[in-house]
Amino acid sequence: MADVEAAPGDTPVETENAPVAAAAEPLSSEIIAGCLSNLSRTSNGLSVAYTKLDCRSKSIADIDLLRNFHHLKFVDLSDNAIKNIAPLGPLDNLLTMEVKNNQVKAVPIDLDARKYLQRADLSSNKIESFDVKSWPLCHYLNLNDNQLEQLRLPDFPQLYHLEARNNKLNNTGGIGAPLLQKLYLAGNQIDTIVGLESLTKLEFMHLRGNKISRLDGFSANNVALTGLNLRGNLVSDPNELDKLTVLPALTKLTLSETPLAENSHYRLEVAMRLKNLTMLDKIEFTPDEREEAVQYKEQLEAEKAEAAAALKAAQEEEERLKLEEAEAAKAAAEAEALAAAAPAEAPTEGGEPVEGGEAPTAGEEPPAE
């Protein structure tokens, strides 16, 4: 395989069979001309203008020239090398914005309040900050495969589909989308579930591959949530399942690849605690499993009652032994006190004082010899 001759200090570059990427360049008038379509009347009806721009895979790095194309409604700039999308700010008529697979690091405030924008795909970029506060008509937003550490979407009143998979999120908060139905947050670093109280229309939540061990955070307000995917998380305690009983519509749950799923009575534990579930890990519960879950619950309750009775008996026995020990100690102390209070008597031998015994008191006659 031949190498290109390299300058001193450079690494030789193989040319045979090596893919050659076109050098990134600014968006030019020539490129734009080949990307425009959909000639339509302008909003005031006085002229016509192109409303669609499809510039996918054009090795574009700079889109500053687009600031002047105010009539564009559909823009697709996917698969380029774009870093800055602020030039799209003046495009007030945007309906869809596709900028996936670029090098965008921020969604700036310049793009705030796009009053007609309905769909935005910004996936597979390097986005660290999303500064837009409101897209009032946006119903689909894709932020997959970026670098976001938190979501800040305070005012997205029409959003019903949100994806932010494979970012760096550590919680589920920051979503101001009261009509949201589908939420995909797999592949993050989420360990805390928060901010779901206002998501009363949420139907499906995908949290696969995070760091969730506790199931706090779900709300009785999530009355429409029917499907929840927790595959590949850290849930291990069966008692955590009880926290999902606040979800009246939950019928499908995925918990495979969790420590809990390794429990020998895994499916019975779930069926016993979540009676409305019809499917676990994409497998429906059978009538036999339901019946077995009832029996399993009765067995656990009997074992629990037996354990409680045994514990009570052990505690009572421990108290009895302590009481006996206390009484014995008290009796010993009293005996010792009585012994200490009794007068001492001189020892005698054959009825006579032993040599060195106690001397007679004054006024007494010494014993006869």
PDB file of C-alpha atoms in Angstrom, residues 5-285:
ATOM      1  CA  GLU A   5       5.374  11.514   0.922  1.00  0.00           C
ATOM      2  CA  ALA A   6       5.053  13.362   4.213  1.00  0.00           C
ATOM      3  CA  ALA A   7       6.724  16.488   5.465  1.00  0.00           C
ATOM      4  CA  PRO A   8       9.171  16.060   8.361  1.00  0.00           C
ATOM      5  CA  GLY A   9       7.265  15.330  11.564  1.00  0.00           C
ATOM      6  CA  ASP A  10       4.035  14.448   9.750  1.00  0.00           C
ATOM      7  CA  THR A  11       2.426  11.017   9.853  1.00  0.00           C
ATOM      8  CA  PRO A  12       2.288   9.349   6.428  1.00  0.00           C
ATOM      9  CA  VAL A  13      -1.242   9.202   5.028  1.00  0.00           C
ATOM     10  CA  GLU A  14      -2.467   6.105   3.238  1.00  0.00           C
ATOM     11  CA  THR A  15      -4.274   6.906   0.005  1.00  0.00           C
ATOM     12  CA  GLU A  16      -5.299   3.534  -1.380  1.00  0.00           C
ATOM     13  CA  ASN A  17      -8.841   2.576  -0.305  1.00  0.00           C
ATOM     14  CA  ALA A  18      -8.939   5.449   2.226  1.00  0.00           C
ATOM     15  CA  PRO A  19     -12.208   7.442   2.229  1.00  0.00           C
ATOM     16  CA  VAL A  20     -11.676  11.020   1.156  1.00  0.00           C
ATOM     17  CA  ALA A  21     -13.996  13.545   2.815  1.00  0.00           C
ATOM     18  CA  ALA A  22     -14.686  16.768   0.970  1.00  0.00           C
ATOM     19  CA  ALA A  23     -13.337  19.847   2.691  1.00  0.00           C
ATOM     20  CA  ALA A  24     -16.019  21.774   4.574  1.00  0.00           C
ATOM     21  CA  GLU A  25     -16.917  25.114   3.021  1.00  0.00           C
ATOM     22  CA  PRO A  26     -19.365  27.981   3.508  1.00  0.00           C
ATOM     23  CA  LEU A  27     -22.783  27.763   1.949  1.00  0.00           C
ATOM     24  CA  SER A  28     -22.568  29.544  -1.403  1.00  0.00           C
ATOM     25  CA  SER A  29     -25.181  30.945  -3.780  1.00  0.00           C
ATOM     26  CA  GLU A  30     -24.355  28.160  -6.225  1.00  0.00           C
ATOM     27  CA  ILE A  31     -25.003  25.451  -3.642  1.00  0.00           C
ATOM     28  CA  ILE A  32     -28.206  27.150  -2.517  1.00  0.00           C
ATOM     29  CA  ALA A  33     -29.470  27.382  -6.086  1.00  0.00           C
ATOM     30  CA  GLY A  34     -29.242  23.617  -6.419  1.00  0.00           C
ATOM     31  CA  CYS A  35     -31.002  23.014  -3.111  1.00  0.00           C
ATOM     32  CA  LEU A  36     -34.060  25.256  -3.436  1.00  0.00           C
ATOM     33  CA  SER A  37     -37.499  23.992  -4.435  1.00  0.00           C
ATOM     34  CA  ASN A  38     -41.196  24.404  -3.761  1.00  0.00           C
ATOM     35  CA  LEU A  39     -41.932  27.793  -5.337  1.00  0.00           C
ATOM     36  CA  SER A  40     -44.922  29.319  -3.558  1.00  0.00           C
ATOM     37  CA  ARG A  41     -46.608  32.627  -2.968  1.00  0.00           C
ATOM     38  CA  THR A  42     -45.264  34.671  -0.096  1.00  0.00           C
ATOM     39  CA  SER A  43     -47.407  35.278   2.964  1.00  0.00           C
ATOM     40  CA  ASN A  44     -48.582  38.676   1.670  1.00  0.00           C
ATOM     41  CA  GLY A  45     -49.536  37.148  -1.679  1.00  0.00           C
ATOM     42  CA  LEU A  46     -47.655  39.800  -3.655  1.00  0.00           C
ATOM     43  CA  SER A  47     -44.787  37.641  -4.912  1.00  0.00           C
ATOM     44  CA  VAL A  48     -43.415  34.126  -5.055  1.00  0.00           C
ATOM     45  CA  ALA A  49     -40.414  32.569  -3.334  1.00  0.00           C
ATOM     46  CA  TYR A  50     -38.815  29.203  -2.753  1.00  0.00           C
ATOM     47  CA  THR A  51     -39.918  27.750   0.565  1.00  0.00           C
ATOM     48  CA  LYS A  52     -37.877  24.539   0.747  1.00  0.00           C
ATOM     49  CA  LEU A  53     -34.108  24.089   1.122  1.00  0.00           C
ATOM     50  CA  ASP A  54     -32.567  20.603   1.033  1.00  0.00           C
ATOM     51  CA  CYS A  55     -28.807  20.886   1.502  1.00  0.00           C
ATOM     52  CA  ARG A  56     -28.008  17.502   2.978  1.00  0.00           C
ATOM     53  CA  SER A  57     -24.465  16.134   2.668  1.00  0.00           C
ATOM     54  CA  LYS A  58     -22.938  19.180   0.977  1.00  0.00           C
ATOM     55  CA  SER A  59     -19.871  19.522   3.268  1.00  0.00           C
ATOM     56  CA  ILE A  60     -21.194  22.866   4.483  1.00  0.00           C
ATOM     57  CA  ALA A  61     -19.552  24.490   7.501  1.00  0.00           C
ATOM     58  CA  ASP A  62     -21.052  28.003   7.465  1.00  0.00           C
ATOM     59  CA  ILE A  63     -24.677  28.919   6.720  1.00  0.00           C
ATOM     60  CA  ASP A  64     -24.487  32.676   7.228  1.00  0.00           C
ATOM     61  CA  LEU A  65     -25.906  33.307   3.759  1.00  0.00           C
ATOM     62  CA  LEU A  66     -29.266  31.861   4.831  1.00  0.00           C
ATOM     63  CA  ARG A  67     -30.046  34.942   6.921  1.00  0.00           C
ATOM     64  CA  ASN A  68     -31.509  36.539   3.775  1.00  0.00           C
ATOM     65  CA  PHE A  69     -33.905  33.723   2.879  1.00  0.00           C
ATOM     66  CA  HIS A  70     -36.817  34.849   5.030  1.00  0.00           C
ATOM     67  CA  HIS A  71     -39.454  32.885   3.123  1.00  0.00           C
ATOM     68  CA  LEU A  72     -38.021  29.428   3.764  1.00  0.00           C
ATOM     69  CA  LYS A  73     -40.402  27.077   5.567  1.00  0.00           C
ATOM     70  CA  PHE A  74     -38.650  23.719   5.240  1.00  0.00           C
ATOM     71  CA  VAL A  75     -34.906  23.506   5.874  1.00  0.00           C
ATOM     72  CA  ASP A  76     -32.785  20.345   5.864  1.00  0.00           C
ATOM     73  CA  LEU A  77     -29.070  20.828   6.557  1.00  0.00           C
ATOM     74  CA  SER A  78     -28.352  17.333   7.841  1.00  0.00           C
ATOM     75  CA  ASP A  79     -25.018  15.537   7.420  1.00  0.00           C
ATOM     76  CA  ASN A  80     -22.757  18.544   7.129  1.00  0.00           C
ATOM     77  CA  ALA A  81     -20.099  20.221   9.325  1.00  0.00           C
ATOM     78  CA  ILE A  82     -22.164  23.142  10.631  1.00  0.00           C
ATOM     79  CA  LYS A  83     -21.197  24.528  14.052  1.00  0.00           C
ATOM     80  CA  ASN A  84     -23.392  27.635  14.311  1.00  0.00           C
ATOM     81  CA  ILE A  85     -27.111  27.700  13.533  1.00  0.00           C
ATOM     82  CA  ALA A  86     -27.741  31.288  14.687  1.00  0.00           C
ATOM     83  CA  PRO A  87     -28.114  32.395  11.010  1.00  0.00           C
ATOM     84  CA  LEU A  88     -31.460  30.570  11.002  1.00  0.00           C
ATOM     85  CA  GLY A  89     -32.748  33.138  13.497  1.00  0.00           C
ATOM     86  CA  PRO A  90     -34.236  35.555  10.922  1.00  0.00           C
ATOM     87  CA  LEU A  91     -36.206  32.759   9.227  1.00  0.00           C
ATOM     88  CA  ASP A  92     -39.513  33.543  10.912  1.00  0.00           C
ATOM     89  CA  ASN A  93     -41.584  31.277   8.655  1.00  0.00           C
ATOM     90  CA  LEU A  94     -39.826  28.006   9.458  1.00  0.00           C
ATOM     91  CA  LEU A  95     -42.120  24.994   9.825  1.00  0.00           C
ATOM     92  CA  THR A  96     -39.480  22.252   9.947  1.00  0.00           C
ATOM     93  CA  MET A  97     -35.781  22.402  10.794  1.00  0.00           C
ATOM     94  CA  GLU A  98     -33.564  19.363  10.200  1.00  0.00           C
ATOM     95  CA  VAL A  99     -29.938  19.859  11.280  1.00  0.00           C
ATOM     96  CA  LYS A 100     -28.994  16.356  12.407  1.00  0.00           C
ATOM     97  CA  ASN A 101     -25.464  14.965  12.222  1.00  0.00           C
ATOM     98  CA  ASN A 102     -23.493  18.205  12.299  1.00  0.00           C
ATOM     99  CA  GLN A 103     -21.137  19.818  14.825  1.00  0.00           C
ATOM    100  CA  VAL A 104     -23.560  22.221  16.484  1.00  0.00           C
ATOM    101  CA  LYS A 105     -22.608  23.007  20.102  1.00  0.00           C
ATOM    102  CA  ALA A 106     -25.469  25.317  21.077  1.00  0.00           C
ATOM    103  CA  VAL A 107     -29.059  26.118  20.185  1.00  0.00           C
ATOM    104  CA  PRO A 108     -28.919  29.888  20.728  1.00  0.00           C
ATOM    105  CA  ILE A 109     -31.538  32.328  21.917  1.00  0.00           C
ATOM    106  CA  ASP A 110     -31.607  33.643  18.331  1.00  0.00           C
ATOM    107  CA  LEU A 111     -33.938  30.750  17.536  1.00  0.00           C
ATOM    108  CA  ASP A 112     -36.349  31.450  20.378  1.00  0.00           C
ATOM    109  CA  ALA A 113     -40.067  31.966  19.767  1.00  0.00           C
ATOM    110  CA  ARG A 114     -40.252  30.450  16.278  1.00  0.00           C
ATOM    111  CA  LYS A 115     -43.982  31.010  16.089  1.00  0.00           C
ATOM    112  CA  TYR A 116     -44.610  28.517  13.254  1.00  0.00           C
ATOM    113  CA  LEU A 117     -41.948  25.870  13.881  1.00  0.00           C
ATOM    114  CA  GLN A 118     -43.558  22.452  14.266  1.00  0.00           C
ATOM    115  CA  ARG A 119     -40.711  19.966  13.924  1.00  0.00           C
ATOM    116  CA  ALA A 120     -37.003  20.162  14.833  1.00  0.00           C
ATOM    117  CA  ASP A 121     -34.381  17.426  14.527  1.00  0.00           C
ATOM    118  CA  LEU A 122     -31.047  18.394  16.095  1.00  0.00           C
ATOM    119  CA  SER A 123     -29.819  14.875  16.821  1.00  0.00           C
ATOM    120  CA  SER A 124     -26.218  13.679  16.500  1.00  0.00           C
ATOM    121  CA  ASN A 125     -24.514  16.975  17.187  1.00  0.00           C
ATOM    122  CA  LYS A 126     -22.387  18.243  20.089  1.00  0.00           C
ATOM    123  CA  ILE A 127     -25.030  20.381  21.760  1.00  0.00           C
ATOM    124  CA  GLU A 128     -24.169  21.375  25.324  1.00  0.00           C
ATOM    125  CA  SER A 129     -26.696  24.195  25.747  1.00  0.00           C
ATOM    126  CA  PHE A 130     -30.276  24.638  24.592  1.00  0.00           C
ATOM    127  CA  ASP A 131     -31.187  28.272  25.216  1.00  0.00           C
ATOM    128  CA  VAL A 132     -34.560  28.370  23.481  1.00  0.00           C
ATOM    129  CA  LYS A 133     -37.370  29.090  25.944  1.00  0.00           C
ATOM    130  CA  SER A 134     -40.404  28.550  23.769  1.00  0.00           C
ATOM    131  CA  TRP A 135     -41.449  27.078  20.444  1.00  0.00           C
ATOM    132  CA  PRO A 136     -45.208  27.468  20.822  1.00  0.00           C
ATOM    133  CA  LEU A 137     -46.264  25.158  17.959  1.00  0.00           C
ATOM    134  CA  CYS A 138     -43.445  22.614  18.044  1.00  0.00           C
ATOM    135  CA  HIS A 139     -44.855  19.093  18.417  1.00  0.00           C
ATOM    136  CA  TYR A 140     -41.699  17.038  17.677  1.00  0.00           C
ATOM    137  CA  LEU A 141     -38.206  17.681  19.070  1.00  0.00           C
ATOM    138  CA  ASN A 142     -35.239  15.340  18.665  1.00  0.00           C
ATOM    139  CA  LEU A 143     -32.104  16.022  20.725  1.00  0.00           C
ATOM    140  CA  ASN A 144     -30.641  12.508  20.653  1.00  0.00           C
ATOM    141  CA  ASP A 145     -26.873  11.935  20.766  1.00  0.00           C
ATOM    142  CA  ASN A 146     -25.700  15.256  22.137  1.00  0.00           C
ATOM    143  CA  GLN A 147     -23.915  16.509  25.272  1.00  0.00           C
ATOM    144  CA  LEU A 148     -26.793  17.987  27.283  1.00  0.00           C
ATOM    145  CA  GLU A 149     -26.479  17.730  31.067  1.00  0.00           C
ATOM    146  CA  GLN A 150     -30.003  18.979  31.731  1.00  0.00           C
ATOM    147  CA  LEU A 151     -33.190  19.826  29.878  1.00  0.00           C
ATOM    148  CA  ARG A 152     -34.532  23.368  29.941  1.00  0.00           C
ATOM    149  CA  LEU A 153     -37.756  23.464  27.958  1.00  0.00           C
ATOM    150  CA  PRO A 154     -39.934  25.814  29.995  1.00  0.00           C
ATOM    151  CA  ASP A 155     -42.644  26.614  27.435  1.00  0.00           C
ATOM    152  CA  PHE A 156     -43.412  24.010  24.784  1.00  0.00           C
ATOM    153  CA  PRO A 157     -47.215  23.913  25.001  1.00  0.00           C
ATOM    154  CA  GLN A 158     -47.804  21.752  21.888  1.00  0.00           C
ATOM    155  CA  LEU A 159     -44.892  19.315  22.232  1.00  0.00           C
ATOM    156  CA  TYR A 160     -46.073  15.714  22.250  1.00  0.00           C
ATOM    157  CA  HIS A 161     -42.907  13.837  21.190  1.00  0.00           C
ATOM    158  CA  LEU A 162     -39.512  14.479  22.829  1.00  0.00           C
ATOM    159  CA  GLU A 163     -36.300  12.511  22.395  1.00  0.00           C
ATOM    160  CA  ALA A 164     -33.054  13.192  24.257  1.00  0.00           C
ATOM    161  CA  ARG A 165     -31.363   9.791  24.256  1.00  0.00           C
ATOM    162  CA  ASN A 166     -27.633   9.379  24.774  1.00  0.00           C
ATOM    163  CA  ASN A 167     -26.881  12.690  26.435  1.00  0.00           C
ATOM    164  CA  LYS A 168     -25.506  13.383  29.936  1.00  0.00           C
ATOM    165  CA  LEU A 169     -28.748  14.012  31.800  1.00  0.00           C
ATOM    166  CA  ASN A 170     -28.865  13.064  35.498  1.00  0.00           C
ATOM    167  CA  ASN A 171     -32.590  13.651  36.075  1.00  0.00           C
ATOM    168  CA  THR A 172     -35.869  13.949  34.192  1.00  0.00           C
ATOM    169  CA  GLY A 173     -36.737  17.524  35.159  1.00  0.00           C
ATOM    170  CA  GLY A 174     -37.069  20.716  33.147  1.00  0.00           C
ATOM    171  CA  ILE A 175     -39.804  19.697  30.710  1.00  0.00           C
ATOM    172  CA  GLY A 176     -42.570  22.262  30.373  1.00  0.00           C
ATOM    173  CA  ALA A 177     -44.742  20.357  27.928  1.00  0.00           C
ATOM    174  CA  PRO A 178     -48.237  19.689  29.310  1.00  0.00           C
ATOM    175  CA  LEU A 179     -49.339  17.781  26.178  1.00  0.00           C
ATOM    176  CA  LEU A 180     -46.283  15.510  25.999  1.00  0.00           C
ATOM    177  CA  GLN A 181     -47.195  11.922  25.119  1.00  0.00           C
ATOM    178  CA  LYS A 182     -43.889  10.220  24.228  1.00  0.00           C
ATOM    179  CA  LEU A 183     -40.648  10.746  26.175  1.00  0.00           C
ATOM    180  CA  TYR A 184     -37.394   8.981  25.242  1.00  0.00           C
ATOM    181  CA  LEU A 185     -34.456   9.483  27.630  1.00  0.00           C
ATOM    182  CA  ALA A 186     -32.529   6.219  27.274  1.00  0.00           C
ATOM    183  CA  GLY A 187     -28.763   6.049  27.557  1.00  0.00           C
ATOM    184  CA  ASN A 188     -28.215   8.948  29.936  1.00  0.00           C
ATOM    185  CA  GLN A 189     -26.926   9.073  33.523  1.00  0.00           C
ATOM    186  CA  ILE A 190     -30.328   9.565  35.132  1.00  0.00           C
ATOM    187  CA  ASP A 191     -30.560   8.445  38.751  1.00  0.00           C
ATOM    188  CA  THR A 192     -33.456  10.649  39.873  1.00  0.00           C
ATOM    189  CA  ILE A 193     -36.994  10.862  38.499  1.00  0.00           C
ATOM    190  CA  VAL A 194     -38.436  14.346  39.007  1.00  0.00           C
ATOM    191  CA  GLY A 195     -40.699  16.889  37.350  1.00  0.00           C
ATOM    192  CA  LEU A 196     -43.386  14.553  36.052  1.00  0.00           C
ATOM    193  CA  GLU A 197     -46.328  16.077  37.930  1.00  0.00           C
ATOM    194  CA  SER A 198     -47.352  18.361  35.061  1.00  0.00           C
ATOM    195  CA  LEU A 199     -47.097  15.657  32.369  1.00  0.00           C
ATOM    196  CA  THR A 200     -50.689  14.527  32.650  1.00  0.00           C
ATOM    197  CA  LYS A 201     -50.873  13.366  29.005  1.00  0.00           C
ATOM    198  CA  LEU A 202     -47.706  11.259  29.081  1.00  0.00           C
ATOM    199  CA  GLU A 203     -48.390   7.803  27.635  1.00  0.00           C
ATOM    200  CA  PHE A 204     -44.958   6.231  27.227  1.00  0.00           C
ATOM    201  CA  MET A 205     -41.634   6.822  28.965  1.00  0.00           C
ATOM    202  CA  HIS A 206     -38.391   5.210  27.818  1.00  0.00           C
ATOM    203  CA  LEU A 207     -35.610   5.251  30.435  1.00  0.00           C
ATOM    204  CA  ARG A 208     -33.515   2.277  29.356  1.00  0.00           C
ATOM    205  CA  GLY A 209     -29.840   2.168  30.284  1.00  0.00           C
ATOM    206  CA  ASN A 210     -29.718   4.758  33.058  1.00  0.00           C
ATOM    207  CA  LYS A 211     -28.726   4.561  36.748  1.00  0.00           C
ATOM    208  CA  ILE A 212     -32.137   4.417  38.382  1.00  0.00           C
ATOM    209  CA  SER A 213     -32.385   2.336  41.562  1.00  0.00           C
ATOM    210  CA  ARG A 214     -35.324   4.066  43.276  1.00  0.00           C
ATOM    211  CA  LEU A 215     -38.733   4.575  41.683  1.00  0.00           C
ATOM    212  CA  ASP A 216     -39.731   7.745  43.518  1.00  0.00           C
ATOM    213  CA  GLY A 217     -40.943  10.632  41.386  1.00  0.00           C
ATOM    214  CA  PHE A 218     -43.892   9.165  39.527  1.00  0.00           C
ATOM    215  CA  SER A 219     -47.111  11.024  40.196  1.00  0.00           C
ATOM    216  CA  ALA A 220     -50.781  10.210  40.487  1.00  0.00           C
ATOM    217  CA  ASN A 221     -51.151  12.991  37.909  1.00  0.00           C
ATOM    218  CA  ASN A 222     -49.595  10.663  35.296  1.00  0.00           C
ATOM    219  CA  VAL A 223     -53.015   9.193  34.626  1.00  0.00           C
ATOM    220  CA  ALA A 224     -52.291   8.359  30.964  1.00  0.00           C
ATOM    221  CA  LEU A 225     -48.962   6.544  31.413  1.00  0.00           C
ATOM    222  CA  THR A 226     -49.465   3.032  30.044  1.00  0.00           C
ATOM    223  CA  GLY A 227     -45.896   2.024  29.121  1.00  0.00           C
ATOM    224  CA  LEU A 228     -42.628   2.337  31.072  1.00  0.00           C
ATOM    225  CA  ASN A 229     -39.235   0.985  30.000  1.00  0.00           C
ATOM    226  CA  LEU A 230     -36.653   0.667  32.804  1.00  0.00           C
ATOM    227  CA  ARG A 231     -34.493  -1.970  31.147  1.00  0.00           C
ATOM    228  CA  GLY A 232     -30.834  -1.957  32.117  1.00  0.00           C
ATOM    229  CA  ASN A 233     -31.217   0.171  35.242  1.00  0.00           C
ATOM    230  CA  LEU A 234     -30.217  -0.568  38.848  1.00  0.00           C
ATOM    231  CA  VAL A 235     -33.551  -1.463  40.469  1.00  0.00           C
ATOM    232  CA  SER A 236     -32.966  -4.320  42.922  1.00  0.00           C
ATOM    233  CA  ASP A 237     -35.508  -3.992  45.755  1.00  0.00           C
ATOM    234  CA  PRO A 238     -38.972  -5.464  44.989  1.00  0.00           C
ATOM    235  CA  ASN A 239     -40.503  -2.942  47.392  1.00  0.00           C
ATOM    236  CA  GLU A 240     -39.662  -0.181  44.896  1.00  0.00           C
ATOM    237  CA  LEU A 241     -42.380  -1.593  42.651  1.00  0.00           C
ATOM    238  CA  ASP A 242     -44.997  -0.442  45.148  1.00  0.00           C
ATOM    239  CA  LYS A 243     -44.201   3.139  44.162  1.00  0.00           C
ATOM    240  CA  LEU A 244     -45.601   2.444  40.695  1.00  0.00           C
ATOM    241  CA  THR A 245     -49.059   1.750  42.079  1.00  0.00           C
ATOM    242  CA  VAL A 246     -49.753   5.496  41.760  1.00  0.00           C
ATOM    243  CA  LEU A 247     -49.936   4.952  37.972  1.00  0.00           C
ATOM    244  CA  PRO A 248     -53.512   3.799  37.353  1.00  0.00           C
ATOM    245  CA  ALA A 249     -53.096   3.170  33.611  1.00  0.00           C
ATOM    246  CA  LEU A 250     -49.745   1.345  33.653  1.00  0.00           C
ATOM    247  CA  THR A 251     -50.121  -1.951  31.775  1.00  0.00           C
ATOM    248  CA  LYS A 252     -46.701  -2.506  30.157  1.00  0.00           C
ATOM    249  CA  LEU A 253     -43.430  -2.527  32.086  1.00  0.00           C
ATOM    250  CA  THR A 254     -39.889  -3.488  31.101  1.00  0.00           C
ATOM    251  CA  LEU A 255     -37.382  -4.326  33.840  1.00  0.00           C
ATOM    252  CA  SER A 256     -35.085  -6.801  32.103  1.00  0.00           C
ATOM    253  CA  GLU A 257     -31.334  -6.495  32.670  1.00  0.00           C
ATOM    254  CA  THR A 258     -31.837  -5.133  36.184  1.00  0.00           C
ATOM    255  CA  PRO A 259     -30.728  -6.779  39.451  1.00  0.00           C
ATOM    256  CA  LEU A 260     -34.404  -7.285  40.271  1.00  0.00           C
ATOM    257  CA  ALA A 261     -34.894  -9.398  37.139  1.00  0.00           C
ATOM    258  CA  GLU A 262     -32.413 -11.928  38.561  1.00  0.00           C
ATOM    259  CA  ASN A 263     -34.773 -12.641  41.479  1.00  0.00           C
ATOM    260  CA  SER A 264     -36.068 -16.226  41.222  1.00  0.00           C
ATOM    261  CA  HIS A 265     -39.623 -14.965  41.879  1.00  0.00           C
ATOM    262  CA  TYR A 266     -39.242 -11.892  39.657  1.00  0.00           C
ATOM    263  CA  ARG A 267     -42.424 -12.165  37.596  1.00  0.00           C
ATOM    264  CA  LEU A 268     -44.458 -13.193  40.642  1.00  0.00           C
ATOM    265  CA  GLU A 269     -43.160 -10.196  42.604  1.00  0.00           C
ATOM    266  CA  VAL A 270     -44.206  -7.848  39.809  1.00  0.00           C
ATOM    267  CA  ALA A 271     -47.593  -9.463  39.183  1.00  0.00           C
ATOM    268  CA  MET A 272     -48.348  -9.505  42.914  1.00  0.00           C
ATOM    269  CA  ARG A 273     -47.598  -5.819  43.405  1.00  0.00           C
ATOM    270  CA  LEU A 274     -48.852  -4.318  40.124  1.00  0.00           C
ATOM    271  CA  LYS A 275     -52.201  -5.935  39.489  1.00  0.00           C
ATOM    272  CA  ASN A 276     -53.065  -3.772  36.456  1.00  0.00           C
ATOM    273  CA  LEU A 277     -50.023  -4.895  34.464  1.00  0.00           C
ATOM    274  CA  THR A 278     -50.775  -7.057  31.455  1.00  0.00           C
ATOM    275  CA  MET A 279     -47.232  -7.356  30.120  1.00  0.00           C
ATOM    276  CA  LEU A 280     -43.743  -7.564  31.652  1.00  0.00           C
ATOM    277  CA  ASP A 281     -40.651  -7.458  29.441  1.00  0.00           C
ATOM    278  CA  LYS A 282     -42.899  -7.783  26.379  1.00  0.00           C
ATOM    279  CA  ILE A 283     -44.354 -11.062  27.671  1.00  0.00           C
ATOM    280  CA  GLU A 284     -47.996 -11.150  28.728  1.00  0.00           C
ATOM    281  CA  PHE A 285     -48.973 -12.479  32.120  1.00  0.00           C
TER     282      PHE A 285
END
